Amino acid sequence: MENLIYLDNGATSYPKPDEVYRFMDSFYRSFGVNPGRSGYDLCMETGALVDTTRKMLADFFNGSDPNRLCFSYNSTDALNLIIFGTLQTGDHAITTTLEHNSVLRPLYHQNRFNGVEIDYVPFNRHGFIEPEEIKRRIKANTRLVIVNHASNVIGTVQPVAAIGRICREHEIPFAIDASQSAGKVPIDMEQMHIDMVAFTGHKSLLGPTGIGGLYVREGIEIRHTRAGGTGVRSADRMHLEEYPYRLEYGTGNIVGIAGMHAGLKWILEKGMDQIHHHEMALTRMLRDGLREIDGVLLYGQDDLTDHIAVLSFNIDGMEALNTGTLLDGEYDIACRTGLHCAPLLHEQLGTGQIGGTVRVGIGPFNTEEHIKTAIRAVAEIADFQKKK
Ligand SMILES: Cc1ncc(COP(=O)(O)O)c(C=O)c1O
């Protein structure tokens, strides 16, 4: 455990900055009551952290109204709110083959149970969606375009500003899945013409699991798909219309909000650019090292300009799972293998039949030494495989 080289930051960031652990502990001990439900001081102070975090995140995405920043349990939860709250029978939606199951499955359900028609735009050979391909598929009944901002398998960052411009021109709501990108690359909802952004706390925002959220731009309304307690106007029969209550149900994850607050604060203090720069230098080093190894196949890594620190590879003739098992068992290197919940991407890459890919997710606490060890380990495994 002590020697573990953790390269699975695409699944969740680990470790978190010390500040996150410390703040969660102290906040939950000192405050941690149910905010917005009562008027005593402790309740108000707990609520103040929730409000401050709303404002921090709204600013972070350049959203103008903090109340339109709603907390959810993760990005899957936020994406479900978006997909079930915007689409109904007779509608058409456009998405991509890069998507995670947290977009695909709600869409499949909308298709199967409500007859919503879906188009899937393939990525080009470099791993990018071409905005014109989205435009070409727009129809009179298109009611949502939803795109994975940064791929959790090949790491490419999509041209969301250009896609957003097309959607705005056609007055179609545009949502992004920022699970991998929020905290790594800038997201400016105004400049990029993004109407809804879904994010999760436990990945690049360096917070804990069980917390996430969405920002919904003014003029876009998400229908209620749930109802419950809000702590205010309890006599109303219907769930409240106004944000953030509109998309928040029941007691929130207060300690999770505290952790996400501390994670974002840490990122802002260090500088998101600096962190990204560090991670991309390591990604480049890994990519270059792996490229030199006979029998290593890399996916979508030719140009790392619009990229996050996520990289996928395979060793020729080996199932991804076997490579991952050797990396873990023999070298104490943790990375993820399989389809990474993105089945259409593997269908397109042709990696479905060999058990997907080995994915390396680099985080702020990884070092050059980690990467050198990983390159050496892959070289040894590839060499062994070749001699078999
Ligand atoms: C691109 C993408 N979307 C959605 C998710 C789902 O995130 P969560 O499990 O936090 O809801 C992930 C996590 O793996 C992801 O990488």
GROMACS .gro file of C-alpha atoms and ligand atoms in nm:
model
  404
    1MET     CA    1   0.000   0.000   0.000
    2GLU     CA    2   0.283   0.235   0.093
    3ASN     CA    3   0.459   0.172  -0.239
    4LEU     CA    4   0.142   0.189  -0.443
    5ILE     CA    5   0.163   0.405  -0.754
    6TYR     CA    6  -0.188   0.529  -0.802
    7LEU     CA    7  -0.263   0.599  -1.168
    8ASP     CA    8  -0.640   0.566  -1.157
    9ASN     CA    9  -0.730   0.932  -1.114
   10GLY     CA   10  -0.980   0.902  -1.400
   11ALA     CA   11  -1.194   0.684  -1.172
   12THR     CA   12  -1.147   0.905  -0.868
   13SER     CA   13  -0.870   1.133  -0.753
   14TYR     CA   14  -0.655   0.986  -0.477
   15PRO     CA   15  -0.512   1.097  -0.250
   16LYS     CA   16  -0.696   1.422  -0.192
   17PRO     CA   17  -0.506   1.728  -0.073
   18ASP     CA   18  -0.459   1.717   0.306
   19GLU     CA   19  -0.664   2.034   0.327
   20VAL     CA   20  -0.968   1.840   0.201
   21TYR     CA   21  -0.948   1.571   0.470
   22ARG     CA   22  -0.882   1.829   0.742
   23PHE     CA   23  -1.160   2.065   0.637
   24MET     CA   24  -1.418   1.787   0.608
   25ASP     CA   25  -1.334   1.666   0.956
   26SER     CA   26  -1.332   2.006   1.124
   27PHE     CA   27  -1.639   2.132   0.938
   28TYR     CA   28  -1.846   1.826   1.015
   29ARG     CA   29  -1.749   1.833   1.381
   30SER     CA   30  -1.812   2.206   1.427
   31PHE     CA   31  -2.112   2.261   1.199
   32GLY     CA   32  -2.262   1.976   1.000
   33VAL     CA   33  -2.627   2.031   1.099
   34ASN     CA   34  -2.913   2.040   0.847
   35PRO     CA   35  -2.886   2.378   0.669
   36GLY     CA   36  -3.191   2.580   0.565
   37ARG     CA   37  -3.420   2.385   0.797
   38SER     CA   38  -3.402   2.602   1.110
   39GLY     CA   39  -3.302   2.948   1.227
   40TYR     CA   40  -3.047   2.884   1.502
   41ASP     CA   41  -2.689   3.005   1.455
   42LEU     CA   42  -2.527   2.671   1.383
   43CYS     CA   43  -2.782   2.602   1.111
   44MET     CA   44  -2.721   2.942   0.955
   45GLU     CA   45  -2.344   2.889   0.960
   46THR     CA   46  -2.375   2.549   0.795
   47GLY     CA   47  -2.599   2.713   0.533
   48ALA     CA   48  -2.338   2.984   0.479
   49LEU     CA   49  -2.082   2.726   0.364
   50VAL     CA   50  -2.337   2.575   0.125
   51ASP     CA   51  -2.410   2.921  -0.018
   52THR     CA   52  -2.041   3.012  -0.044
   53THR     CA   53  -1.970   2.688  -0.229
   54ARG     CA   54  -2.262   2.751  -0.465
   55LYS     CA   55  -2.117   3.092  -0.542
   56MET     CA   56  -1.762   2.956  -0.585
   57LEU     CA   57  -1.881   2.692  -0.829
   58ALA     CA   58  -2.111   2.929  -1.020
   59ASP     CA   59  -1.814   3.169  -1.059
   60PHE     CA   60  -1.589   2.880  -1.157
   61PHE     CA   61  -1.820   2.799  -1.451
   62ASN     CA   62  -1.889   3.170  -1.514
   63GLY     CA   63  -2.258   3.132  -1.434
   64SER     CA   64  -2.420   3.456  -1.325
   65ASP     CA   65  -2.670   3.327  -1.066
   66PRO     CA   66  -2.539   3.110  -0.778
   67ASN     CA   67  -2.894   2.986  -0.714
   68ARG     CA   68  -2.882   2.809  -1.048
   69LEU     CA   69  -2.598   2.596  -0.917
   70CYS     CA   70  -2.774   2.289  -0.775
   71PHE     CA   71  -2.605   2.015  -0.577
   72SER     CA   72  -2.656   1.652  -0.667
   73TYR     CA   73  -2.493   1.328  -0.555
   74ASN     CA   74  -2.256   1.292  -0.849
   75SER     CA   75  -2.258   1.367  -1.220
   76THR     CA   76  -2.470   1.059  -1.299
   77ASP     CA   77  -2.740   1.208  -1.079
   78ALA     CA   78  -2.706   1.552  -1.244
   79LEU     CA   79  -2.710   1.400  -1.594
   80ASN     CA   80  -3.028   1.207  -1.511
   81LEU     CA   81  -3.193   1.531  -1.399
   82ILE     CA   82  -3.095   1.693  -1.729
   83ILE     CA   83  -3.188   1.405  -1.961
   84PHE     CA   84  -3.520   1.319  -1.795
   85GLY     CA   85  -3.608   1.683  -1.724
   86THR     CA   86  -3.558   1.818  -2.076
   87LEU     CA   87  -3.662   1.539  -2.315
   88GLN     CA   88  -4.005   1.389  -2.370
   89THR     CA   89  -4.195   1.180  -2.625
   90GLY     CA   90  -4.159   1.319  -2.976
   91ASP     CA   91  -3.821   1.479  -2.905
   92HIS     CA   92  -3.487   1.415  -3.071
   93ALA     CA   93  -3.146   1.437  -2.900
   94ILE     CA   94  -2.791   1.439  -3.032
   95THR     CA   95  -2.501   1.290  -2.843
   96THR     CA   96  -2.167   1.126  -2.925
   97THR     CA   97  -2.000   0.786  -2.921
   98LEU     CA   98  -1.756   0.920  -2.660
   99GLU     CA   99  -2.020   0.919  -2.389
  100HIS     CA  100  -2.011   0.748  -2.054
  101ASN     CA  101  -2.301   0.522  -1.954
  102SER     CA  102  -2.424   0.798  -1.726
  103VAL     CA  103  -2.533   0.979  -2.045
  104LEU     CA  104  -2.596   0.675  -2.265
  105ARG     CA  105  -2.819   0.479  -2.030
  106PRO     CA  106  -3.059   0.763  -1.941
  107LEU     CA  107  -3.082   0.827  -2.318
  108TYR     CA  108  -3.145   0.457  -2.392
  109HIS     CA  109  -3.418   0.462  -2.127
  110GLN     CA  110  -3.569   0.775  -2.282
  111ASN     CA  111  -3.562   0.599  -2.616
  112ARG     CA  112  -3.709   0.270  -2.496
  113PHE     CA  113  -3.974   0.401  -2.258
  114ASN     CA  114  -4.064   0.741  -2.409
  115GLY     CA  115  -3.976   0.703  -2.777
  116VAL     CA  116  -3.714   0.981  -2.772
  117GLU     CA  117  -3.507   0.955  -3.087
  118ILE     CA  118  -3.126   0.969  -3.043
  119ASP     CA  119  -2.841   1.032  -3.286
  120TYR     CA  120  -2.484   0.934  -3.195
  121VAL     CA  121  -2.206   1.136  -3.358
  122PRO     CA  122  -1.882   0.939  -3.401
  123PHE     CA  123  -1.545   1.096  -3.317
  124ASN     CA  124  -1.285   1.144  -3.587
  125ARG     CA  125  -0.962   0.942  -3.603
  126HIS     CA  126  -0.793   1.180  -3.360
  127GLY     CA  127  -1.065   1.138  -3.099
  128PHE     CA  128  -1.257   1.462  -3.156
  129ILE     CA  129  -1.617   1.541  -3.244
  130GLU     CA  130  -1.648   1.764  -3.548
  131PRO     CA  131  -1.904   2.038  -3.473
  132GLU     CA  132  -2.036   2.024  -3.831
  133GLU     CA  133  -2.135   1.660  -3.768
  134ILE     CA  134  -2.360   1.780  -3.488
  135LYS     CA  135  -2.506   2.052  -3.709
  136ARG     CA  136  -2.582   1.804  -3.985
  137ARG     CA  137  -2.802   1.600  -3.749
  138ILE     CA  138  -3.013   1.885  -3.615
  139LYS     CA  139  -3.385   1.841  -3.684
  140ALA     CA  140  -3.697   2.045  -3.615
  141ASN     CA  141  -3.762   1.839  -3.299
  142THR     CA  142  -3.405   1.835  -3.161
  143ARG     CA  143  -3.440   1.939  -2.796
  144LEU     CA  144  -3.099   1.853  -2.651
  145VAL     CA  145  -2.736   1.822  -2.755
  146ILE     CA  146  -2.527   1.653  -2.487
  147VAL     CA  147  -2.152   1.599  -2.517
  148ASN     CA  148  -1.876   1.455  -2.299
  149HIS     CA  149  -1.634   1.747  -2.253
  150ALA     CA  150  -1.324   1.534  -2.185
  151SER     CA  151  -1.311   1.166  -2.267
  152ASN     CA  152  -1.259   0.937  -1.970
  153VAL     CA  153  -1.095   0.681  -2.201
  154ILE     CA  154  -0.874   0.867  -2.448
  155GLY     CA  155  -0.855   1.207  -2.278
  156THR     CA  156  -0.946   1.426  -2.574
  157VAL     CA  157  -1.114   1.759  -2.489
  158GLN     CA  158  -1.401   1.835  -2.724
  159PRO     CA  159  -1.453   2.167  -2.904
  160VAL     CA  160  -1.751   2.259  -2.691
  161ALA     CA  161  -1.739   2.632  -2.773
  162ALA     CA  162  -1.791   2.561  -3.145
  163ILE     CA  163  -2.064   2.306  -3.070
  164GLY     CA  164  -2.225   2.554  -2.829
  165ARG     CA  165  -2.230   2.825  -3.093
  166ILE     CA  166  -2.416   2.596  -3.334
  167CYS     CA  167  -2.668   2.498  -3.066
  168ARG     CA  168  -2.727   2.862  -2.967
  169GLU     CA  169  -2.784   2.958  -3.333
  170HIS     CA  170  -3.046   2.682  -3.357
  171GLU     CA  171  -3.190   2.755  -3.010
  172ILE     CA  172  -3.123   2.401  -2.891
  173PRO     CA  173  -3.028   2.347  -2.525
  174PHE     CA  174  -2.666   2.234  -2.497
  175ALA     CA  175  -2.538   2.029  -2.202
  176ILE     CA  176  -2.189   1.904  -2.125
  177ASP     CA  177  -2.075   1.617  -1.908
  178ALA     CA  178  -1.783   1.780  -1.726
  179SER     CA  179  -1.709   1.480  -1.501
  180GLN     CA  180  -1.348   1.460  -1.617
  181SER     CA  181  -1.288   1.821  -1.718
  182ALA     CA  182  -1.419   2.032  -1.425
  183GLY     CA  183  -1.108   2.121  -1.227
  184LYS     CA  184  -0.870   2.038  -1.510
  185VAL     CA  185  -0.956   2.273  -1.796
  186PRO     CA  186  -1.150   2.602  -1.799
  187ILE     CA  187  -1.527   2.589  -1.849
  188ASP     CA  188  -1.682   2.925  -1.929
  189MET     CA  189  -2.054   2.877  -1.985
  190GLU     CA  190  -2.096   3.223  -2.135
  191GLN     CA  191  -1.810   3.212  -2.381
  192MET     CA  192  -1.871   2.848  -2.472
  193HIS     CA  193  -2.252   2.890  -2.507
  194ILE     CA  194  -2.315   2.607  -2.263
  195ASP     CA  195  -2.665   2.585  -2.114
  196MET     CA  196  -2.616   2.305  -1.862
  197VAL     CA  197  -2.303   2.164  -1.706
  198ALA     CA  198  -2.298   1.845  -1.498
  199PHE     CA  199  -2.001   1.777  -1.270
  200THR     CA  200  -1.887   1.539  -0.999
  201GLY     CA  201  -1.693   1.623  -0.684
  202HIS     CA  202  -1.465   1.323  -0.645
  203LYS     CA  203  -1.258   1.336  -0.963
  204SER     CA  204  -1.073   1.650  -1.078
  205LEU     CA  205  -1.241   1.872  -0.819
  206LEU     CA  206  -1.051   1.668  -0.558
  207GLY     CA  207  -1.348   1.630  -0.323
  208PRO     CA  208  -1.508   1.316  -0.180
  209THR     CA  209  -1.754   1.077  -0.343
  210GLY     CA  210  -2.129   1.133  -0.319
  211ILE     CA  211  -2.132   1.498  -0.417
  212GLY     CA  212  -2.167   1.673  -0.752
  213GLY     CA  213  -2.401   1.917  -0.919
  214LEU     CA  214  -2.522   2.103  -1.220
  215TYR     CA  215  -2.549   2.463  -1.332
  216VAL     CA  216  -2.854   2.554  -1.540
  217ARG     CA  217  -2.835   2.879  -1.733
  218GLU     CA  218  -3.116   3.136  -1.710
  219GLY     CA  219  -3.381   3.070  -1.975
  220ILE     CA  220  -3.340   2.692  -1.958
  221GLU     CA  221  -3.591   2.505  -1.743
  222ILE     CA  222  -3.554   2.147  -1.631
  223ARG     CA  223  -3.888   1.978  -1.550
  224HIS     CA  224  -3.936   1.814  -1.212
  225THR     CA  225  -3.868   1.443  -1.221
  226ARG     CA  226  -3.863   1.408  -0.843
  227ALA     CA  227  -4.025   1.585  -0.550
  228GLY     CA  228  -3.968   1.606  -0.178
  229GLY     CA  229  -3.855   1.815   0.113
  230THR     CA  230  -3.676   2.145   0.060
  231GLY     CA  231  -3.687   2.288   0.413
  232VAL     CA  232  -3.879   2.595   0.295
  233ARG     CA  233  -4.250   2.658   0.213
  234SER     CA  234  -4.344   2.322   0.355
  235ALA     CA  235  -4.719   2.383   0.305
  236ASP     CA  236  -4.683   2.387  -0.077
  237ARG     CA  237  -4.811   2.068  -0.237
  238MET     CA  238  -4.583   2.085  -0.536
  239HIS     CA  239  -4.207   2.079  -0.536
  240LEU     CA  240  -4.073   2.435  -0.561
  241GLU     CA  241  -4.018   2.590  -0.902
  242GLU     CA  242  -3.733   2.822  -0.811
  243TYR     CA  243  -3.368   2.726  -0.819
  244PRO     CA  244  -3.179   2.576  -0.642
  245TYR     CA  245  -3.476   2.405  -0.467
  246ARG     CA  246  -3.619   2.302  -0.803
  247LEU     CA  247  -3.343   2.043  -0.852
  248GLU     CA  248  -3.252   1.965  -0.491
  249TYR     CA  249  -3.448   1.706  -0.296
  250GLY     CA  250  -3.410   1.613   0.068
  251THR     CA  251  -3.110   1.663   0.293
  252GLY     CA  252  -2.796   1.729   0.096
  253ASN     CA  253  -2.448   1.584   0.144
  254ILE     CA  254  -2.317   1.861   0.370
  255VAL     CA  255  -1.983   1.703   0.445
  256GLY     CA  256  -1.944   1.632   0.073
  257ILE     CA  257  -2.008   1.998  -0.007
  258ALA     CA  258  -1.743   2.090   0.251
  259GLY     CA  259  -1.495   1.853   0.086
  260MET     CA  260  -1.570   1.979  -0.263
  261HIS     CA  261  -1.534   2.335  -0.132
  262ALA     CA  262  -1.188   2.256   0.007
  263GLY     CA  263  -1.088   2.075  -0.313
  264LEU     CA  264  -1.189   2.366  -0.535
  265LYS     CA  265  -1.019   2.614  -0.300
  266TRP     CA  266  -0.698   2.411  -0.323
  267ILE     CA  267  -0.719   2.409  -0.704
  268LEU     CA  268  -0.780   2.784  -0.719
  269GLU     CA  269  -0.491   2.853  -0.483
  270LYS     CA  270  -0.247   2.630  -0.672
  271GLY     CA  271  -0.377   2.747  -1.008
  272MET     CA  272  -0.570   2.512  -1.235
  273ASP     CA  273  -0.328   2.590  -1.517
  274GLN     CA  274  -0.030   2.489  -1.306
  275ILE     CA  275  -0.189   2.160  -1.205
  276HIS     CA  276  -0.289   2.086  -1.564
  277HIS     CA  277   0.058   2.175  -1.685
  278HIS     CA  278   0.218   1.934  -1.435
  279GLU     CA  279  -0.021   1.652  -1.525
  280MET     CA  280   0.022   1.704  -1.899
  281ALA     CA  281   0.403   1.705  -1.872
  282LEU     CA  282   0.374   1.362  -1.709
  283THR     CA  283   0.121   1.248  -1.971
  284ARG     CA  284   0.357   1.354  -2.248
  285MET     CA  285   0.643   1.170  -2.079
  286LEU     CA  286   0.430   0.857  -2.047
  287ARG     CA  287   0.301   0.880  -2.405
  288ASP     CA  288   0.655   0.924  -2.541
  289GLY     CA  289   0.787   0.639  -2.328
  290LEU     CA  290   0.509   0.399  -2.427
  291ARG     CA  291   0.548   0.490  -2.794
  292GLU     CA  292   0.902   0.356  -2.786
  293ILE     CA  293   0.792   0.013  -2.664
  294ASP     CA  294   0.749  -0.251  -2.928
  295GLY     CA  295   0.396  -0.395  -2.915
  296VAL     CA  296   0.229  -0.106  -2.731
  297LEU     CA  297  -0.082   0.037  -2.897
  298LEU     CA  298  -0.188   0.388  -2.797
  299TYR     CA  299  -0.532   0.535  -2.862
  300GLY     CA  300  -0.602   0.901  -2.941
  301GLN     CA  301  -0.268   1.032  -2.814
  302ASP     CA  302  -0.105   1.182  -3.124
  303ASP     CA  303  -0.160   1.546  -3.028
  304LEU     CA  304  -0.189   1.630  -2.660
  305THR     CA  305  -0.291   1.994  -2.705
  306ASP     CA  306  -0.662   1.957  -2.632
  307HIS     CA  307  -0.623   1.683  -2.381
  308ILE     CA  308  -0.648   1.592  -2.016
  309ALA     CA  309  -0.412   1.359  -1.833
  310VAL     CA  310  -0.592   1.038  -1.929
  311LEU     CA  311  -0.429   0.790  -2.162
  312SER     CA  312  -0.536   0.449  -2.294
  313PHE     CA  313  -0.318   0.171  -2.430
  314ASN     CA  314  -0.293  -0.201  -2.487
  315ILE     CA  315  -0.013  -0.447  -2.536
  316ASP     CA  316  -0.049  -0.631  -2.863
  317GLY     CA  317  -0.192  -0.979  -2.807
  318MET     CA  318  -0.289  -0.918  -2.445
  319GLU     CA  319  -0.629  -0.855  -2.290
  320ALA     CA  320  -0.640  -0.525  -2.105
  321LEU     CA  321  -0.737  -0.700  -1.782
  322ASN     CA  322  -0.426  -0.919  -1.791
  323THR     CA  323  -0.198  -0.620  -1.840
  324GLY     CA  324  -0.369  -0.442  -1.551
  325THR     CA  325  -0.341  -0.746  -1.327
  326LEU     CA  326   0.034  -0.771  -1.393
  327LEU     CA  327   0.084  -0.399  -1.334
  328ASP     CA  328  -0.094  -0.431  -1.002
  329GLY     CA  329   0.039  -0.769  -0.888
  330GLU     CA  330   0.402  -0.735  -0.999
  331TYR     CA  331   0.463  -0.361  -0.986
  332ASP     CA  332   0.208  -0.215  -0.741
  333ILE     CA  333   0.071   0.014  -1.010
  334ALA     CA  334  -0.303   0.083  -0.993
  335CYS     CA  335  -0.476   0.170  -1.317
  336ARG     CA  336  -0.810   0.079  -1.465
  337THR     CA  337  -0.885  -0.177  -1.732
  338GLY     CA  338  -1.199  -0.255  -1.929
  339LEU     CA  339  -1.457  -0.048  -2.113
  340HIS     CA  340  -1.458   0.236  -1.857
  341CYS     CA  341  -1.839   0.260  -1.895
  342ALA     CA  342  -1.798   0.390  -2.253
  343PRO     CA  343  -1.913   0.097  -2.472
  344LEU     CA  344  -1.975   0.295  -2.793
  345LEU     CA  345  -1.622   0.435  -2.786
  346HIS     CA  346  -1.479   0.082  -2.777
  347GLU     CA  347  -1.714  -0.029  -3.053
  348GLN     CA  348  -1.571   0.251  -3.265
  349LEU     CA  349  -1.208   0.188  -3.165
  350GLY     CA  350  -1.248  -0.188  -3.210
  351THR     CA  351  -1.119  -0.249  -2.858
  352GLY     CA  352  -1.439  -0.408  -2.729
  353GLN     CA  353  -1.327  -0.759  -2.829
  354ILE     CA  354  -0.998  -0.739  -2.637
  355GLY     CA  355  -1.160  -0.629  -2.314
  356GLY     CA  356  -1.123  -0.255  -2.368
  357THR     CA  357  -0.806  -0.071  -2.279
  358VAL     CA  358  -0.566  -0.011  -1.994
  359ARG     CA  359  -0.632   0.343  -1.874
  360VAL     CA  360  -0.385   0.561  -1.692
  361GLY     CA  361  -0.529   0.865  -1.512
  362ILE     CA  362  -0.264   1.104  -1.385
  363GLY     CA  363  -0.332   1.335  -1.090
  364PRO     CA  364  -0.168   1.632  -0.919
  365PHE     CA  365   0.031   1.412  -0.678
  366ASN     CA  366   0.191   1.189  -0.940
  367THR     CA  367   0.562   1.234  -1.003
  368GLU     CA  368   0.814   1.171  -1.281
  369GLU     CA  369   0.936   0.873  -1.079
  370HIS     CA  370   0.589   0.716  -1.094
  371ILE     CA  371   0.581   0.756  -1.470
  372LYS     CA  372   0.932   0.617  -1.521
  373THR     CA  373   0.837   0.311  -1.314
  374ALA     CA  374   0.517   0.266  -1.515
  375ILE     CA  375   0.705   0.286  -1.848
  376ARG     CA  376   0.961   0.030  -1.727
  377ALA     CA  377   0.684  -0.201  -1.608
  378VAL     CA  378   0.495  -0.186  -1.939
  379ALA     CA  379   0.821  -0.246  -2.130
  380GLU     CA  380   0.891  -0.559  -1.925
  381ILE     CA  381   0.539  -0.693  -1.970
  382ALA     CA  382   0.548  -0.623  -2.346
  383ASP     CA  383   0.887  -0.791  -2.374
  384PHE     CA  384   0.762  -1.096  -2.185
  385GLN     CA  385   0.456  -1.112  -2.409
  386LYS     CA  386   0.667  -1.093  -2.723
  387LYS     CA  387   0.887  -1.383  -2.609
  388LYS     CA  388   0.590  -1.606  -2.524
  389LIG     C1  389  -1.706   1.111  -1.855
  389LIG     C2  390  -1.775   1.062  -1.731
  389LIG     N1  391  -1.904   1.087  -1.715
  389LIG     C3  392  -1.970   1.047  -1.606
  389LIG     C4  393  -1.907   0.980  -1.504
  389LIG     C5  394  -1.985   0.939  -1.384
  389LIG     O1  395  -1.936   1.002  -1.270
  389LIG     P1  396  -2.000   0.969  -1.129
  389LIG     O2  397  -1.979   0.822  -1.107
  389LIG     O3  398  -1.927   1.051  -1.031
  389LIG     O4  399  -2.144   1.001  -1.138
  389LIG     C6  400  -1.772   0.950  -1.517
  389LIG     C7  401  -1.702   0.871  -1.413
  389LIG     O5  402  -1.636   0.775  -1.437
  389LIG     C8  403  -1.703   0.993  -1.633
  389LIG     O6  404  -1.573   0.969  -1.649
   0.00000   0.00000   0.00000
